[in-house]
Coordinates of C-alpha atoms and ligand atoms in Angstrom, one line a residue:
M1 CA -0.2 0.3 -0.1
S2 CA 1.8 3.3 -1.4
M3 CA 1.4 6.3 1.5
N4 CA 0.9 9.9 0.5
I5 CA 3.3 12.2 1.1
E6 CA 1.9 13.9 4.6
E7 CA 1.9 10.2 6.1
Y8 CA 5.7 9.8 4.9
V9 CA 6.5 12.9 6.7
Q10 CA 4.4 11.9 9.0
N11 CA 5.8 8.2 9.6
E12 CA 9.6 10.1 10.0
I13 CA 8.9 12.9 12.3
E14 CA 7.6 9.8 14.6
Y15 CA 10.5 8.0 14.0
S16 CA 13.3 10.8 14.3
L17 CA 11.9 11.5 17.5
K18 CA 10.8 7.7 19.2
H19 CA 14.9 7.0 17.6
L20 CA 16.0 10.1 19.4
G21 CA 14.5 9.3 21.9
D22 CA 16.2 6.1 22.3
E23 CA 18.0 5.1 25.5
K24 CA 20.7 3.0 23.5
V25 CA 20.9 5.6 20.6
R26 CA 21.1 8.4 22.7
H27 CA 24.4 6.3 24.2
A28 CA 25.8 5.7 21.6
I29 CA 25.8 9.5 20.0
K30 CA 28.0 9.7 23.3
V31 CA 30.3 7.0 22.2
G32 CA 30.8 8.1 18.3
S33 CA 31.0 11.7 19.2
D34 CA 33.8 11.0 21.3
I35 CA 35.5 8.0 18.9
R36 CA 35.3 12.0 16.7
G37 CA 37.0 13.1 19.8
Y38 CA 40.1 11.0 20.5
I39 CA 40.3 10.6 16.6
S40 CA 41.2 14.4 15.7
E41 CA 43.1 14.7 18.9
F42 CA 45.2 11.4 18.3
L43 CA 46.0 12.4 15.1
R44 CA 46.4 16.2 15.7
G45 CA 49.3 14.6 18.2
K46 CA 50.9 13.2 15.7
G47 CA 51.4 16.0 13.3
Y48 CA 48.3 15.8 11.7
I49 CA 45.6 18.5 10.0
E50 CA 42.7 18.2 9.9
I51 CA 41.3 20.5 6.2
P52 CA 37.4 20.1 5.1
P53 CA 35.7 17.8 3.6
V54 CA 34.8 17.9 -0.4
I55 CA 31.1 16.8 -0.8
I56 CA 30.6 17.5 -4.4
S57 CA 33.5 18.1 -7.2
P58 CA 33.4 16.7 -10.8
L59 CA 36.2 13.9 -9.2
T60 CA 35.0 10.5 -6.8
D61 CA 36.1 7.4 -5.6
P62 CA 34.6 5.4 -8.2
L63 CA 34.1 2.3 -5.6
N64 CA 34.5 -1.1 -6.7
H65 CA 31.1 -1.9 -6.8
P66 CA 28.0 -0.2 -8.0
V67 CA 25.8 2.1 -6.6
Y68 CA 22.9 4.6 -7.1
D69 CA 24.8 7.9 -9.2
P70 CA 23.5 10.5 -9.5
K71 CA 24.8 13.4 -11.5
I72 CA 24.3 16.7 -10.5
S73 CA 25.0 19.5 -13.4
A74 CA 25.6 22.4 -12.9
Y75 CA 27.6 25.9 -14.0
G76 CA 27.7 23.9 -17.3
G77 CA 29.8 20.7 -16.1
D78 CA 28.5 17.5 -14.4
L79 CA 29.6 16.9 -10.2
W80 CA 29.5 14.1 -8.7
L81 CA 28.3 13.8 -4.6
T82 CA 31.3 12.6 -2.5
K83 CA 32.2 9.1 -1.9
S84 CA 35.0 9.3 -0.2
M85 CA 37.9 12.2 -0.4
I86 CA 40.5 9.5 -2.1
F87 CA 41.3 11.3 -4.6
H88 CA 41.3 14.8 -2.8
K89 CA 43.8 13.1 -0.2
Q90 CA 46.3 12.3 -3.0
I91 CA 46.2 15.6 -4.3
A92 CA 46.3 18.4 -0.7
V93 CA 48.9 15.9 0.7
Q94 CA 51.3 16.2 -2.1
S95 CA 51.4 20.1 -0.6
L96 CA 50.5 19.9 3.9
K97 CA 52.0 16.1 4.8
K98 CA 49.6 15.0 6.7
I99 CA 46.0 15.0 6.0
F100 CA 43.0 13.9 8.0
I101 CA 39.5 14.8 7.3
M102 CA 36.0 13.7 9.2
S103 CA 34.2 13.0 6.1
P104 CA 30.3 12.5 4.9
N105 CA 30.7 9.5 2.7
I106 CA 27.4 9.5 0.1
R107 CA 27.2 6.1 -1.5
L108 CA 23.6 4.8 -2.5
E109 CA 24.2 1.1 -2.1
V110 CA 21.3 -1.2 -3.2
E111 CA 18.4 -1.5 -0.6
E112 CA 19.6 -5.1 0.0
K113 CA 22.3 -3.7 2.3
S114 CA 20.0 -2.7 4.4
K115 CA 20.4 -6.4 5.9
T116 CA 24.3 -6.5 7.0
G117 CA 23.6 -3.8 10.3
R118 CA 26.6 -2.6 8.8
H119 CA 25.3 0.2 6.7
L120 CA 24.3 3.6 5.9
Y121 CA 24.3 5.2 3.0
E122 CA 25.0 8.9 4.7
F123 CA 27.9 8.5 7.1
T124 CA 31.5 9.4 8.0
Q125 CA 34.9 8.1 7.7
V126 CA 38.1 9.5 9.1
D127 CA 40.1 9.6 5.7
I128 CA 43.8 10.1 6.2
E129 CA 46.5 10.0 3.7
A130 CA 50.7 10.5 4.2
L131 CA 53.2 11.5 1.9
E132 CA 56.4 9.1 1.1
K133 CA 55.0 7.1 3.4
T134 CA 54.0 3.0 3.1
R135 CA 51.8 0.7 3.3
E136 CA 53.4 -0.6 6.7
E137 CA 53.5 2.9 8.8
M138 CA 50.3 3.1 8.4
M139 CA 49.2 0.5 9.4
D140 CA 51.6 1.4 12.8
L141 CA 49.7 4.6 12.5
A142 CA 46.8 3.0 12.5
E143 CA 47.2 0.5 15.0
D144 CA 48.4 3.3 17.8
L145 CA 45.3 5.7 16.6
I146 CA 42.6 2.3 17.9
I147 CA 43.9 2.2 20.5
Y148 CA 44.6 5.2 21.7
T149 CA 41.0 5.7 20.8
I150 CA 39.7 2.5 22.4
K151 CA 42.0 3.8 25.9
K152 CA 40.5 6.9 26.1
I153 CA 36.7 5.4 25.3
K154 CA 37.4 2.2 28.6
E155 CA 38.8 6.2 30.9
N156 CA 35.9 8.4 29.7
D157 CA 32.5 6.8 28.6
A158 CA 32.4 3.6 31.6
D159 CA 29.4 4.4 31.9
E160 CA 27.9 3.7 28.3
L161 CA 30.0 0.4 28.2
K162 CA 28.0 -0.4 31.6
F163 CA 24.7 0.2 29.5
F164 CA 25.7 -1.9 26.9
K165 CA 27.7 -4.1 28.9
R166 CA 30.3 -4.2 27.4
S167 CA 33.9 -5.0 28.0
L168 CA 36.7 -4.7 25.6
P169 CA 39.7 -5.6 25.4
D170 CA 43.2 -3.9 25.5
F171 CA 44.8 -4.6 22.2
K172 CA 48.5 -5.0 21.5
K173 CA 51.0 -4.7 18.7
P174 CA 51.3 -5.3 16.3
F175 CA 48.0 -6.8 14.8
R176 CA 47.2 -9.9 13.2
K177 CA 47.7 -10.3 9.2
I178 CA 46.9 -12.5 6.6
T179 CA 46.7 -12.2 2.6
Y180 CA 43.5 -12.1 1.1
M181 CA 44.2 -15.4 -1.5
E182 CA 45.4 -17.3 2.7
A183 CA 41.7 -15.6 3.8
E184 CA 40.1 -17.2 0.6
K185 CA 41.6 -20.3 0.8
K186 CA 41.4 -20.8 4.7
Y187 CA 37.5 -20.1 5.2
G188 CA 36.1 -20.3 1.7
K189 CA 34.1 -17.4 0.1
D190 CA 32.7 -15.6 3.3
F191 CA 35.8 -15.3 4.8
E192 CA 35.7 -11.6 5.6
R193 CA 32.5 -12.9 7.8
E194 CA 34.4 -16.1 8.7
L195 CA 37.5 -13.9 10.1
S196 CA 35.6 -11.3 11.8
M197 CA 33.8 -14.4 13.6
E198 CA 36.5 -16.0 15.2
S199 CA 39.0 -13.0 15.7
K200 CA 39.4 -11.4 19.7
E201 CA 41.3 -8.5 18.0
P202 CA 41.1 -6.8 14.5
V203 CA 42.7 -8.6 11.6
W204 CA 44.8 -7.5 8.4
L205 CA 43.6 -7.8 5.8
I206 CA 46.6 -6.9 3.3
D207 CA 47.8 -8.0 -0.3
I208 CA 43.8 -8.1 -1.7
P209 CA 44.0 -8.9 -5.6
L210 CA 43.3 -6.0 -8.3
E211 CA 40.2 -7.0 -9.2
A212 CA 38.7 -6.6 -5.7
R213 CA 39.7 -2.8 -5.6
E214 CA 39.7 -0.3 -7.2
F215 CA 42.4 1.3 -9.8
Y216 CA 44.0 3.5 -7.3
D217 CA 45.8 1.9 -4.7
R218 CA 49.9 0.9 -5.7
E219 CA 49.9 -2.6 -7.1
Y220 CA 52.9 -4.9 -6.4
D221 CA 56.6 -4.3 -9.1
D222 CA 57.5 -8.4 -8.8
K223 CA 53.7 -9.7 -7.4
P224 CA 52.0 -8.5 -10.0
G225 CA 47.5 -8.5 -9.7
I226 CA 48.2 -7.6 -6.6
L227 CA 48.3 -4.1 -4.2
R228 CA 50.1 -2.7 -1.7
D229 CA 47.2 -2.2 -0.1
M230 CA 45.2 -3.0 3.0
D231 CA 41.4 -4.2 5.7
L232 CA 41.3 -3.4 8.7
I233 CA 38.9 -6.2 10.2
W234 CA 37.1 -6.1 13.7
P235 CA 36.5 -8.7 15.7
E236 CA 33.8 -10.2 17.1
G237 CA 31.6 -10.5 13.6
Y238 CA 32.0 -6.3 12.4
Q239 CA 33.7 -7.3 9.8
E240 CA 35.1 -3.8 8.2
A241 CA 36.6 -1.2 10.2
S242 CA 38.4 0.3 7.6
S243 CA 40.3 0.7 4.4
G244 CA 43.6 1.5 2.9
G245 CA 46.8 1.9 0.9
E246 CA 49.7 2.9 -0.9
R247 CA 49.0 4.7 -4.1
E248 CA 49.8 4.8 -7.2
Y249 CA 51.4 8.2 -8.7
E250 CA 52.9 7.8 -11.7
L251 CA 51.3 8.1 -14.9
P252 CA 51.1 5.9 -17.0
R253 CA 50.3 3.3 -14.3
I254 CA 47.4 5.6 -13.1
I255 CA 46.5 5.2 -17.5
E256 CA 47.2 1.7 -17.7
R257 CA 45.1 0.9 -13.9
I258 CA 41.8 2.2 -15.4
H259 CA 42.1 0.7 -19.0
K260 CA 42.6 -2.2 -17.2
K261 CA 39.8 -1.5 -14.6
G262 CA 37.4 -1.0 -17.8
Q263 CA 36.8 3.0 -16.8
T264 CA 37.9 5.5 -19.3
E265 CA 40.4 8.3 -18.7
E266 CA 37.9 11.0 -19.5
Q267 CA 36.4 10.1 -16.7
F268 CA 39.0 10.5 -14.1
K269 CA 41.1 13.9 -16.4
W270 CA 41.5 15.6 -13.4
F271 CA 43.2 13.2 -11.3
I272 CA 44.9 12.7 -14.7
E273 CA 46.3 15.9 -15.1
L274 CA 47.2 16.5 -11.2
A275 CA 49.7 13.3 -12.3
R276 CA 50.6 14.5 -15.5
H277 CA 52.2 17.8 -13.5
G278 CA 54.0 15.1 -11.1
I279 CA 53.0 13.0 -7.3
K280 CA 54.8 12.2 -5.4
M281 CA 53.5 9.0 -3.8
S282 CA 51.1 8.6 -0.6
A283 CA 50.3 6.1 1.8
G284 CA 46.4 6.7 3.7
F285 CA 43.4 4.8 5.0
G286 CA 39.9 5.8 6.1
I287 CA 38.1 4.3 9.7
G288 CA 34.1 4.7 9.4
I289 CA 33.3 6.1 12.5
E290 CA 29.8 4.5 12.7
R291 CA 31.0 0.7 12.1
F292 CA 33.7 2.2 14.6
T293 CA 31.0 3.2 17.7
R294 CA 29.1 -0.2 16.3
Y295 CA 31.8 -2.4 17.4
V296 CA 32.7 -0.4 20.4
C297 CA 29.5 -0.3 22.1
G298 CA 28.1 -4.0 20.0
L299 CA 25.6 -2.7 18.7
E300 CA 23.1 -5.0 16.4
R301 CA 22.6 -2.8 13.4
I302 CA 24.2 0.6 12.2
E303 CA 21.5 2.3 12.2
D304 CA 21.2 2.8 16.8
T305 CA 25.0 4.6 16.2
N306 CA 23.7 7.7 13.9
P307 CA 19.9 10.7 15.2
F308 CA 19.6 11.0 11.8
P309 CA 20.2 7.3 9.9
K310 CA 19.9 7.1 5.9
V311 CA 19.2 3.7 5.7
P312 CA 19.9 1.7 1.7
G313 CA 16.5 1.0 0.4
K314 CA 14.5 4.2 2.7
V315 CA 14.1 8.1 1.7
S316 CA 14.9 9.9 5.8
L317 CA 15.2 13.0 7.4
Ligands
LIG401 N1 39.1 5.7 2.5 C1 39.7 4.6 1.0 C2 41.0 4.8 1.4 O1 42.1 5.8 2.3 C3 39.1 4.8 0.2 C4 37.6 4.3 0.0 O2 36.2 4.8 1.2 N2 36.8 3.9 -0.7 O3 41.9 4.4 0.7

């Protein structure tokens, strides 16, 4: 049965008021707010500069899976909503050297994804990039960031953790690492889920094959088809925490990788132009704030971390 627009709006307002009045949601929002604060504090302490988010641009992340991607035509050009600031990071880091962004991303995922409890079509990732750093250096930074943030949450959000009956472990560095190929062999097709379910600590999934990733992560010189990238997996079945890698920065390699993905140079002309000017290598990663909050609070559904959650398939306030 279809609703008229007044009914729809009425339902949405009622939902929002009920959602925001839910004690669980209020506690989770407080934890999410603190996670943002501690991550910023940590990164500033390491010399990272926060830059403002880009919301709309002719250049955004192609992603490795299809999403609904509406084009906004204005001023004689075409613009898209940011799916990630990957290219802006690569540009900004050339002069700023170490950067981060509390970056709102829009990814209009298929309705099916509402079932995972891990997807929102509007979310925030803290997106981090550093010039002339290796993947290993960035993994080390990510481990310190997670250990620091969880320590602070345990010190300062004891009431919230008690409410959620959540006791968080003290993770030790370095986190375990497993290659994509090893994980697939050991756990089968659904390896990310299996790996997460059996782990008590975060695990790095490294060396992801070219088909499973976007064109911009760097391919090994001596292992064709394998990328110098990494995903971090939360334990206890909470799955992906972060994704990142070293980047391609040399023009011929960028062009080759765009073609290998069956994408066009036209789509990435802004980035190609930049690479033509010459850019230095960089590496980085992004951590989803709502997913971090979901893990810390031990929540089943990600929408409880956000006052105005955008669940795939649903028009929401
Ligand atoms: N933030 C990710 C990275 O740094 C990119 C993404 O979100 N797709 O690699």
